[in-house]
mmCIF file of C-alpha atoms and ligand atoms in Angstrom:
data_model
loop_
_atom_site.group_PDB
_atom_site.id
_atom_site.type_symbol
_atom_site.label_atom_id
_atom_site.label_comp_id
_atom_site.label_asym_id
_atom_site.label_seq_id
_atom_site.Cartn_x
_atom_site.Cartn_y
_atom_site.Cartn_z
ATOM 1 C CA UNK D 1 4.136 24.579 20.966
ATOM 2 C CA UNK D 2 2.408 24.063 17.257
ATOM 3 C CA UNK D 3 1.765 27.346 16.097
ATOM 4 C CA UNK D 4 -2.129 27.982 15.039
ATOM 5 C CA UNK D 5 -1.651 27.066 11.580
ATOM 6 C CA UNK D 6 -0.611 23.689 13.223
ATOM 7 C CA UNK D 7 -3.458 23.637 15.562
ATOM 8 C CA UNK D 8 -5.846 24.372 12.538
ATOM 9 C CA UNK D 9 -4.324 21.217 10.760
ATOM 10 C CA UNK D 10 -4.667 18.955 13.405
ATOM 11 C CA UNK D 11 -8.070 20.287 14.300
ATOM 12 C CA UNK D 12 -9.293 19.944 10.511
ATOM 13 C CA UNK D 13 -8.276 15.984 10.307
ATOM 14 C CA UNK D 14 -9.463 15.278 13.544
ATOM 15 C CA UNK D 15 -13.215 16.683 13.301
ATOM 16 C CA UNK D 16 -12.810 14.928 9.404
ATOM 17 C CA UNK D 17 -15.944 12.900 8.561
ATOM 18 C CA UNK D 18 -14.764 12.002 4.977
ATOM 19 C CA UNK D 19 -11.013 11.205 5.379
ATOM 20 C CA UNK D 20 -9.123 9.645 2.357
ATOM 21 C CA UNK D 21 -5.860 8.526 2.545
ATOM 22 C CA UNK D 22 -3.529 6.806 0.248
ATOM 23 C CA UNK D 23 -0.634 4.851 1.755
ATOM 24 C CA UNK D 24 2.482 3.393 0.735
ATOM 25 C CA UNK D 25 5.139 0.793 2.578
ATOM 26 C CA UNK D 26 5.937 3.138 5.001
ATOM 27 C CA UNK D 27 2.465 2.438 6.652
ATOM 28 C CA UNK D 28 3.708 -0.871 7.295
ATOM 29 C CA UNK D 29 7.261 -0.415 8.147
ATOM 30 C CA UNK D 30 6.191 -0.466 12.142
ATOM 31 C CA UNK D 31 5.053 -3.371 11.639
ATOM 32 C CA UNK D 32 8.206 -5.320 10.554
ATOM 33 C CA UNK D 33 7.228 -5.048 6.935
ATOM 34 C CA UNK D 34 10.654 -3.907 4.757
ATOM 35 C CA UNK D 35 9.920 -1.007 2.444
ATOM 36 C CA UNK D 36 10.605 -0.300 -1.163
ATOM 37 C CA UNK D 37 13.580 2.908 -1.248
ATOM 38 C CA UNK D 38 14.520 3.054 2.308
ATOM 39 C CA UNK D 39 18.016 3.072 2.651
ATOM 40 C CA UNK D 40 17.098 -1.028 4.244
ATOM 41 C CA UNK D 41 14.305 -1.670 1.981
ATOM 42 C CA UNK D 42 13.822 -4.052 -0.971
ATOM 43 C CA UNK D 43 15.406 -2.025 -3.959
ATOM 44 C CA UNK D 44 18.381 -1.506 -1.801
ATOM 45 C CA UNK D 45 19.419 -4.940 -1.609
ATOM 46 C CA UNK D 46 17.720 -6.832 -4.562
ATOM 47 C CA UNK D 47 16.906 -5.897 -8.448
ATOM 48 C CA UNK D 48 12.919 -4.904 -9.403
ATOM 49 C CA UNK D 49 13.896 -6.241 -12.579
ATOM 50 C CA UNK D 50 15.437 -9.732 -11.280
ATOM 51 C CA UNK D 51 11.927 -10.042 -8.441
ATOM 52 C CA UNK D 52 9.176 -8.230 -9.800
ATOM 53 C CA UNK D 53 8.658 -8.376 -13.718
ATOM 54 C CA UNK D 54 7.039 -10.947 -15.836
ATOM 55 C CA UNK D 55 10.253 -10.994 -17.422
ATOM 56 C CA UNK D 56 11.938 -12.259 -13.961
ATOM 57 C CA UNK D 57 9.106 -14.931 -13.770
ATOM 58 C CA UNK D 58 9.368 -16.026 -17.102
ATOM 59 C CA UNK D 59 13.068 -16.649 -16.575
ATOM 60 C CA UNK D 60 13.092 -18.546 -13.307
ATOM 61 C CA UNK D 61 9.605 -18.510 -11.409
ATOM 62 C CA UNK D 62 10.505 -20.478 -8.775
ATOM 63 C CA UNK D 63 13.112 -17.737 -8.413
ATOM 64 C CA UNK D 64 10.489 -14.856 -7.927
ATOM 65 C CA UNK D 65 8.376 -17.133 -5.995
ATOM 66 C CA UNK D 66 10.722 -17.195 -3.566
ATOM 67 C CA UNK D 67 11.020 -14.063 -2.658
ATOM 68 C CA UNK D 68 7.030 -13.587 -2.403
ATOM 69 C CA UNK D 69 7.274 -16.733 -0.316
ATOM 70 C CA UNK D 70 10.142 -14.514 2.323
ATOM 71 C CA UNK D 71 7.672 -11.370 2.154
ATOM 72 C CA UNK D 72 4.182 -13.662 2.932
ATOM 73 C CA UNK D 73 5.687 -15.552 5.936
ATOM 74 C CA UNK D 74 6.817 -11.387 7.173
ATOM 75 C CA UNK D 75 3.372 -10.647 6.512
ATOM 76 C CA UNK D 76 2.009 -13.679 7.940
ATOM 77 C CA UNK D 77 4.154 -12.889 10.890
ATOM 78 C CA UNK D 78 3.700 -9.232 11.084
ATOM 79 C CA UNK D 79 0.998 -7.698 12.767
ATOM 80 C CA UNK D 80 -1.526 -4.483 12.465
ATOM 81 C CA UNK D 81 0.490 -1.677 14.071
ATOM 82 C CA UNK D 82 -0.312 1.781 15.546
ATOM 83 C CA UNK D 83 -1.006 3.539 12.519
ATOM 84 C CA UNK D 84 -3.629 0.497 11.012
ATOM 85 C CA UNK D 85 -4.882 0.589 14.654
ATOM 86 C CA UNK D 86 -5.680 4.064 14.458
ATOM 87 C CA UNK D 87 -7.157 4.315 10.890
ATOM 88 C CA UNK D 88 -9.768 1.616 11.839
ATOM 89 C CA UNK D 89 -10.401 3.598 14.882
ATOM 90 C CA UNK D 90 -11.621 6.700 13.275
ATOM 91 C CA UNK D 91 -14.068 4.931 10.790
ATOM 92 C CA UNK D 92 -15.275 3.073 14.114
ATOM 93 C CA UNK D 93 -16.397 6.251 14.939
ATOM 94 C CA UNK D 94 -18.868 7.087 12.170
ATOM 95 C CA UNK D 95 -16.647 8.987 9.867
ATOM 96 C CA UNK D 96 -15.795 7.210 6.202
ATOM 97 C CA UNK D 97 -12.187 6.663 5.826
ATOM 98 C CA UNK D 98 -11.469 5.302 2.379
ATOM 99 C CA UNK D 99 -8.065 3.657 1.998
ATOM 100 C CA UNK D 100 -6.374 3.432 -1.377
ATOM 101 C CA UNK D 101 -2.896 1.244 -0.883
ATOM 102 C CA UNK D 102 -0.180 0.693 -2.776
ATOM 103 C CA UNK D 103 0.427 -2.110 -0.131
ATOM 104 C CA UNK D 104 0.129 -5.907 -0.944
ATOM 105 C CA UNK D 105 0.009 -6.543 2.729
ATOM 106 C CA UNK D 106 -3.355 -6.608 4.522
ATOM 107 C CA UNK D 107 -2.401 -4.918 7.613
ATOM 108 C CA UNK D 108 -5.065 -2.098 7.618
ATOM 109 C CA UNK D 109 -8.054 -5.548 6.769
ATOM 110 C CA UNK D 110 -6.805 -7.379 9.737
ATOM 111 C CA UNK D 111 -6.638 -3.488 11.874
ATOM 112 C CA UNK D 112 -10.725 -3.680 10.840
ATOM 113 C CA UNK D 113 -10.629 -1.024 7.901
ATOM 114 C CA UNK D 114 -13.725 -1.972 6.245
ATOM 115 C CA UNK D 115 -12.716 0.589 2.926
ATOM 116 C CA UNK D 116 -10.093 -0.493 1.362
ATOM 117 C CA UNK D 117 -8.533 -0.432 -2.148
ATOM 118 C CA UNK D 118 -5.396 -2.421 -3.246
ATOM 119 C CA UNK D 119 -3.749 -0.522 -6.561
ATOM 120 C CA UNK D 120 -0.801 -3.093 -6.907
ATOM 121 C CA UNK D 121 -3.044 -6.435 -5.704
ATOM 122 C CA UNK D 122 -2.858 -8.958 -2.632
ATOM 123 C CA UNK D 123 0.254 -11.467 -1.705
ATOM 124 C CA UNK D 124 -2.797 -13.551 -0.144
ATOM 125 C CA UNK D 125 -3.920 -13.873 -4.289
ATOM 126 C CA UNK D 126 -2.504 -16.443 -7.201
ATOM 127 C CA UNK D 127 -3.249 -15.519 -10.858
ATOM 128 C CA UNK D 128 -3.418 -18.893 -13.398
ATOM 129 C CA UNK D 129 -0.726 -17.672 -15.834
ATOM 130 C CA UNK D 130 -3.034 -19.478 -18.780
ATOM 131 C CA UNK D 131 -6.658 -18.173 -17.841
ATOM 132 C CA UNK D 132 -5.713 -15.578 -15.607
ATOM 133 C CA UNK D 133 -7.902 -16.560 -12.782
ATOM 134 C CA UNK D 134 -7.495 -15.159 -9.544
ATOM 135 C CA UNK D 135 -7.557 -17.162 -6.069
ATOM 136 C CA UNK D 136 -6.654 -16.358 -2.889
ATOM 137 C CA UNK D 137 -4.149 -19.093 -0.998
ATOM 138 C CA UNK D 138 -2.890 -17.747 2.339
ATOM 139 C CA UNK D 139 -0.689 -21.470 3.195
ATOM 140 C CA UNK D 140 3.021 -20.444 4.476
ATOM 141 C CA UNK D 141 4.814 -21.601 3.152
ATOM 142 C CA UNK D 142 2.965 -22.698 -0.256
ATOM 143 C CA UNK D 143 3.155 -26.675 -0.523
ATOM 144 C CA UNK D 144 5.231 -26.043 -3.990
ATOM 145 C CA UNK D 145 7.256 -23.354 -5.669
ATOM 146 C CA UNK D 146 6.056 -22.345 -8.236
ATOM 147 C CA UNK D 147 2.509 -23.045 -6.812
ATOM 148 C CA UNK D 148 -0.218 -24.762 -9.590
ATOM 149 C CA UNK D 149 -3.970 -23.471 -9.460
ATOM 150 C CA UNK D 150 -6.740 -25.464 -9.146
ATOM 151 C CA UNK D 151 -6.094 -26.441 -12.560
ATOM 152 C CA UNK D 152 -2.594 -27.574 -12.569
ATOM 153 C CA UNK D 153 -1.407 -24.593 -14.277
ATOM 154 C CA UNK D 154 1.933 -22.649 -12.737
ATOM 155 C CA UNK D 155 0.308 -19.636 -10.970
ATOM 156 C CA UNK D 156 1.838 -15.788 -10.267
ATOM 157 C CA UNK D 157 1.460 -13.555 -7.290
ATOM 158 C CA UNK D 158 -1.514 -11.233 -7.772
ATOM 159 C CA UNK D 159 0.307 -8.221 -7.873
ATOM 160 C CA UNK D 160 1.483 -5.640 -10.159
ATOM 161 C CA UNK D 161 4.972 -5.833 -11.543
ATOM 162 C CA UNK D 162 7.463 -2.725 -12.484
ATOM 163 C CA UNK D 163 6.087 -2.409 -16.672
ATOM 164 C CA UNK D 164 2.907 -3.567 -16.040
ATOM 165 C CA UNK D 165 -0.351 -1.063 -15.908
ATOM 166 C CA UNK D 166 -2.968 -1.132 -12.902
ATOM 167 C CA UNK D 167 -6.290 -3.213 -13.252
ATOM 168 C CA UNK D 168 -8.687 -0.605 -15.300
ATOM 169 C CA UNK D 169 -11.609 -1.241 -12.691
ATOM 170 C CA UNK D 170 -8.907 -0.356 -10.022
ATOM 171 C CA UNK D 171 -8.145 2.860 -11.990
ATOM 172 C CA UNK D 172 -11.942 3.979 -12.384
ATOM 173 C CA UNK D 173 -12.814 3.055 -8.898
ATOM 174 C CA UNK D 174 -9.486 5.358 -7.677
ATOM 175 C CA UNK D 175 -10.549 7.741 -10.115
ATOM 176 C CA UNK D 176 -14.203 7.899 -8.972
ATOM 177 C CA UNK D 177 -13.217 8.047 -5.131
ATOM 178 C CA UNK D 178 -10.184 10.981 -5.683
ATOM 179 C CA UNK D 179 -13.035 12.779 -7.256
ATOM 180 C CA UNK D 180 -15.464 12.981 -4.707
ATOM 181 C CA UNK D 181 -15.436 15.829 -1.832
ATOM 182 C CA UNK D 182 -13.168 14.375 0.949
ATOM 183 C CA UNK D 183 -12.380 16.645 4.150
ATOM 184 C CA UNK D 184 -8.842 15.904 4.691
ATOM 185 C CA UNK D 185 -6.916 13.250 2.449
ATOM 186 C CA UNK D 186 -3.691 11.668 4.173
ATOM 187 C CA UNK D 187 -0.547 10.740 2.395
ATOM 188 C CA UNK D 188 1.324 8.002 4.679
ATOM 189 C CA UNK D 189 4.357 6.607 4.186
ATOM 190 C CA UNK D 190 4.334 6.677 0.368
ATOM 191 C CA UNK D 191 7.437 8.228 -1.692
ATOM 192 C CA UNK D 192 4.977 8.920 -4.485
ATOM 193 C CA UNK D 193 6.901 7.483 -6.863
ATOM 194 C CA UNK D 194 4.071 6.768 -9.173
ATOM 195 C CA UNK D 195 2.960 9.787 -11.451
ATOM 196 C CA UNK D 196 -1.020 8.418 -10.634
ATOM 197 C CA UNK D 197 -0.533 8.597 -7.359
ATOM 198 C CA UNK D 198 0.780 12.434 -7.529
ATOM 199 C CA UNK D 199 -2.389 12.486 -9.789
ATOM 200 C CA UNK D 200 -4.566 11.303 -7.452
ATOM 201 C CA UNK D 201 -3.344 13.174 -4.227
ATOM 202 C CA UNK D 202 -3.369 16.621 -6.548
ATOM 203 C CA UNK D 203 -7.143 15.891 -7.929
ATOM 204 C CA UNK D 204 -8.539 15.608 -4.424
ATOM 205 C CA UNK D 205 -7.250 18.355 -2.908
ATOM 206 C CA UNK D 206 -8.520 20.426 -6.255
ATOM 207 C CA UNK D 207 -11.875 19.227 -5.190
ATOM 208 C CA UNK D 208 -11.166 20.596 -1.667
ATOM 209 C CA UNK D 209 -9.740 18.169 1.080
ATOM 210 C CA UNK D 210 -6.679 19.317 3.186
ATOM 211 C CA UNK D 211 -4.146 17.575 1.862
ATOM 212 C CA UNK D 212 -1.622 16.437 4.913
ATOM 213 C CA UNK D 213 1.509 14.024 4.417
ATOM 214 C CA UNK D 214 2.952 11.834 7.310
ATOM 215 C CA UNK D 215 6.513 10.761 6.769
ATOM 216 C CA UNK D 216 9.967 10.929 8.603
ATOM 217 C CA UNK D 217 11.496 11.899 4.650
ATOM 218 C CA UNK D 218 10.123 15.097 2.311
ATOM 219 C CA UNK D 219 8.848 13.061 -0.700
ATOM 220 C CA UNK D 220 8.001 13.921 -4.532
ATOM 221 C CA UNK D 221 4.945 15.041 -3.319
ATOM 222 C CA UNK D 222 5.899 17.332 -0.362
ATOM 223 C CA UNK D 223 6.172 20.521 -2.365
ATOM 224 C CA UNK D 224 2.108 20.317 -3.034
ATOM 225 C CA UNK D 225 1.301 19.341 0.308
ATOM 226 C CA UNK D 226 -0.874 22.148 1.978
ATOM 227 C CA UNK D 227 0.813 20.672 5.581
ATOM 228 C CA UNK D 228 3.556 18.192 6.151
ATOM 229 C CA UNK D 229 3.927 15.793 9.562
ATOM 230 C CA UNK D 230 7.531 14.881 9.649
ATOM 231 C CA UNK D 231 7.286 11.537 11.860
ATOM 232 C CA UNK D 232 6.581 7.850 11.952
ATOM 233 C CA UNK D 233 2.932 6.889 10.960
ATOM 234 C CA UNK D 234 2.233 5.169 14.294
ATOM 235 C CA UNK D 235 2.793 8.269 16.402
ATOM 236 C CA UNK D 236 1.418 10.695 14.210
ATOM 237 C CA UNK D 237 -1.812 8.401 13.197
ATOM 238 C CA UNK D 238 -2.378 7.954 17.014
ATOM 239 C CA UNK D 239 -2.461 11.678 18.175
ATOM 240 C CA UNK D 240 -3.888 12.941 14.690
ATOM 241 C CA UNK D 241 -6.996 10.913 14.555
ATOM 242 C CA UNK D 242 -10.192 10.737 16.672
ATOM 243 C CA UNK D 243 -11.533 7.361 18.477
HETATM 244 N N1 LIG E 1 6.094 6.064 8.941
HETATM 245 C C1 LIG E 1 5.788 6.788 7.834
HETATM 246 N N2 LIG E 1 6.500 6.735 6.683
HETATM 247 C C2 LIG E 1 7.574 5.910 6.679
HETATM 248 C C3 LIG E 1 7.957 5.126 7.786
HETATM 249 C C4 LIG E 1 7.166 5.227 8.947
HETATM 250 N N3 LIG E 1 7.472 4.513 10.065
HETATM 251 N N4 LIG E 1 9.078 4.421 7.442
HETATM 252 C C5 LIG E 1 9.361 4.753 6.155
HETATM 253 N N5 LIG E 1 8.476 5.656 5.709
HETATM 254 C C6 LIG E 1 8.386 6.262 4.386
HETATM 255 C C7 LIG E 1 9.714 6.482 3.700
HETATM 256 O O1 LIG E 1 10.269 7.741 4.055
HETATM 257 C C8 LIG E 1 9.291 6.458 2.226
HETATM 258 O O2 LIG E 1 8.884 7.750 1.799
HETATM 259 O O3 LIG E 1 7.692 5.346 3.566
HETATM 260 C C9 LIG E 1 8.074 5.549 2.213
HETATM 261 C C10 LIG E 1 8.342 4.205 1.581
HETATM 262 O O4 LIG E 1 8.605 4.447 0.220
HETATM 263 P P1 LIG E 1 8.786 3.202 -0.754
HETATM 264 O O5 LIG E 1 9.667 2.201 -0.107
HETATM 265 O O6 LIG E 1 9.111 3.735 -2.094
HETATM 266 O O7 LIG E 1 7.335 2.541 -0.766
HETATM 267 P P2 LIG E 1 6.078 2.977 -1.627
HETATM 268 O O8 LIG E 1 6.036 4.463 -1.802
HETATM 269 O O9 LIG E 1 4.902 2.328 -1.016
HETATM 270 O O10 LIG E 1 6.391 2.293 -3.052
HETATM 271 C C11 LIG E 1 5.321 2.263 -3.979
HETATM 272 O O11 LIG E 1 6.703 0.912 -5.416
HETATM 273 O O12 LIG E 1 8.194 -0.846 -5.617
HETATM 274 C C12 LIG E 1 6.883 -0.455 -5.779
HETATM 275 O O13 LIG E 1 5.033 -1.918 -5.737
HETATM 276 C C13 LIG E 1 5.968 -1.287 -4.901
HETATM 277 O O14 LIG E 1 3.899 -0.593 -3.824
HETATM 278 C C14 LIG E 1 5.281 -0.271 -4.006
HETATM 279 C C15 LIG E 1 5.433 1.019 -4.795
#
């Protein structure tokens, strides 16, 4: 049986009425979605640098686009699982439960998370490579590779590559939300590779949420964690949360 420190946990992010969480690939992973660092995700069988840099799409964009075409038709395919399911559920409930993803996926949208903010962009969004205009094209597959924008101008996925910084309205509006007094903030399914999402994670629980992780792996993160659910986001999102 959970010993009361346990109980207290589960007690504390279940009676939450301000929940924040911040999640990561492993969110998704139910779902069919490959992750990142997982000893069958992304990095362990492809390059960052030959997929996911300008420098990659400036070299051979059909290239890159074809490996965001792969991961939209997954995405297309995939669907909301427990863990979405049960984040949309608590905020059905009355509480607030702001999302801040690292995902490009829009699993916890189509779950009906209503509070939601993508750090590293949409698949479902084209940037013009000449004006940098953004527009959202959700055809799988896309009718060309590389796709044009309404302008006839090649067009990139509108997501963040390794070497390139976050949007600085997407930084002020994480910084703004870390900063205000959440009960309980959830790590899921994130390695916290990213030093600002450490940052993040660290500055709300020094303005006083509970700071709980849910993965199967100890992460970067773990040692700061004030309480650590080793298991599958599905499961653990499912019995954690209320609704
Ligand atoms: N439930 C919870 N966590 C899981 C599950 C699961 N079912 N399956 C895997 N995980 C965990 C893994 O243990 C790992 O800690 O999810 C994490 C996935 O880590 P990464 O693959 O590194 O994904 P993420 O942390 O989201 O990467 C951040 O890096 O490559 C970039 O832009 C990419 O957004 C991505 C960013």
């Amino acid at each position: 049986m959970p010993g009361p420190e346990v109980n207290s946990v589960l007690r504390a992010v279940r009676d939450a009425r301000r929940l924040l969480v911040i999640t990561g690939a492993g969110v998704s992973a139910q779902s069919g979605v490959p992750t990142f660092r997982d000893p069958n995700g992304w990095w362990k069988t492809h390059r960052p640098e030959d997929l996911a840099t300008q420098a990659a799409f400036d070299k051979d964009p059909a290239e890159v686009w074809r490996w965001y075409e792969l991961r939209r038709d997954i995405i297309h395919r995939a669907e909301p699982n427990a863990a979405h399911r049960a984040l949309a559920r608590a905020e059905a409930t009355g509480a607030r439960v702001a999302i801040v993803t690292q995902n490009v996926d829009d699993l916890h949208e189509r779950a009906g998370s209503g509070e939601i903010l993508h750090v590293h962009g949409s698949i479902w969004q084209l940037k013009c490579v000449v004006d940098g205009s953004i527009y959202e094209d959700r055809q799988v597959p896309l009718p060309e590779i590389p796709p044009r924008c309404p302008r006839g101008h090649i067009a990139r996925p509108n997501v963040v590559w390794w070497g390139e910084g976050l949007d600085p309205e997407i930084t002020a509006r994480a910084g703004c939300l870390v900063n205000e007094p959440f009960d309980v903030l959830l790590v899921v399914g994130t390695e916290a590779t990213f030093e600002y999402i450490r940052q993040w994670a660290l500055r709300a629980k020094a303005r006083g949420a509970l700071l709980v992780e849910v993965n199967p792996r100890v992460t970067s993160l773990t040692p700061d964690v004030d309480h650590r659910i080793a298991g599958e986001a599905g499961e653990a999102l499912d019995a954690l949360l209320p609704g």
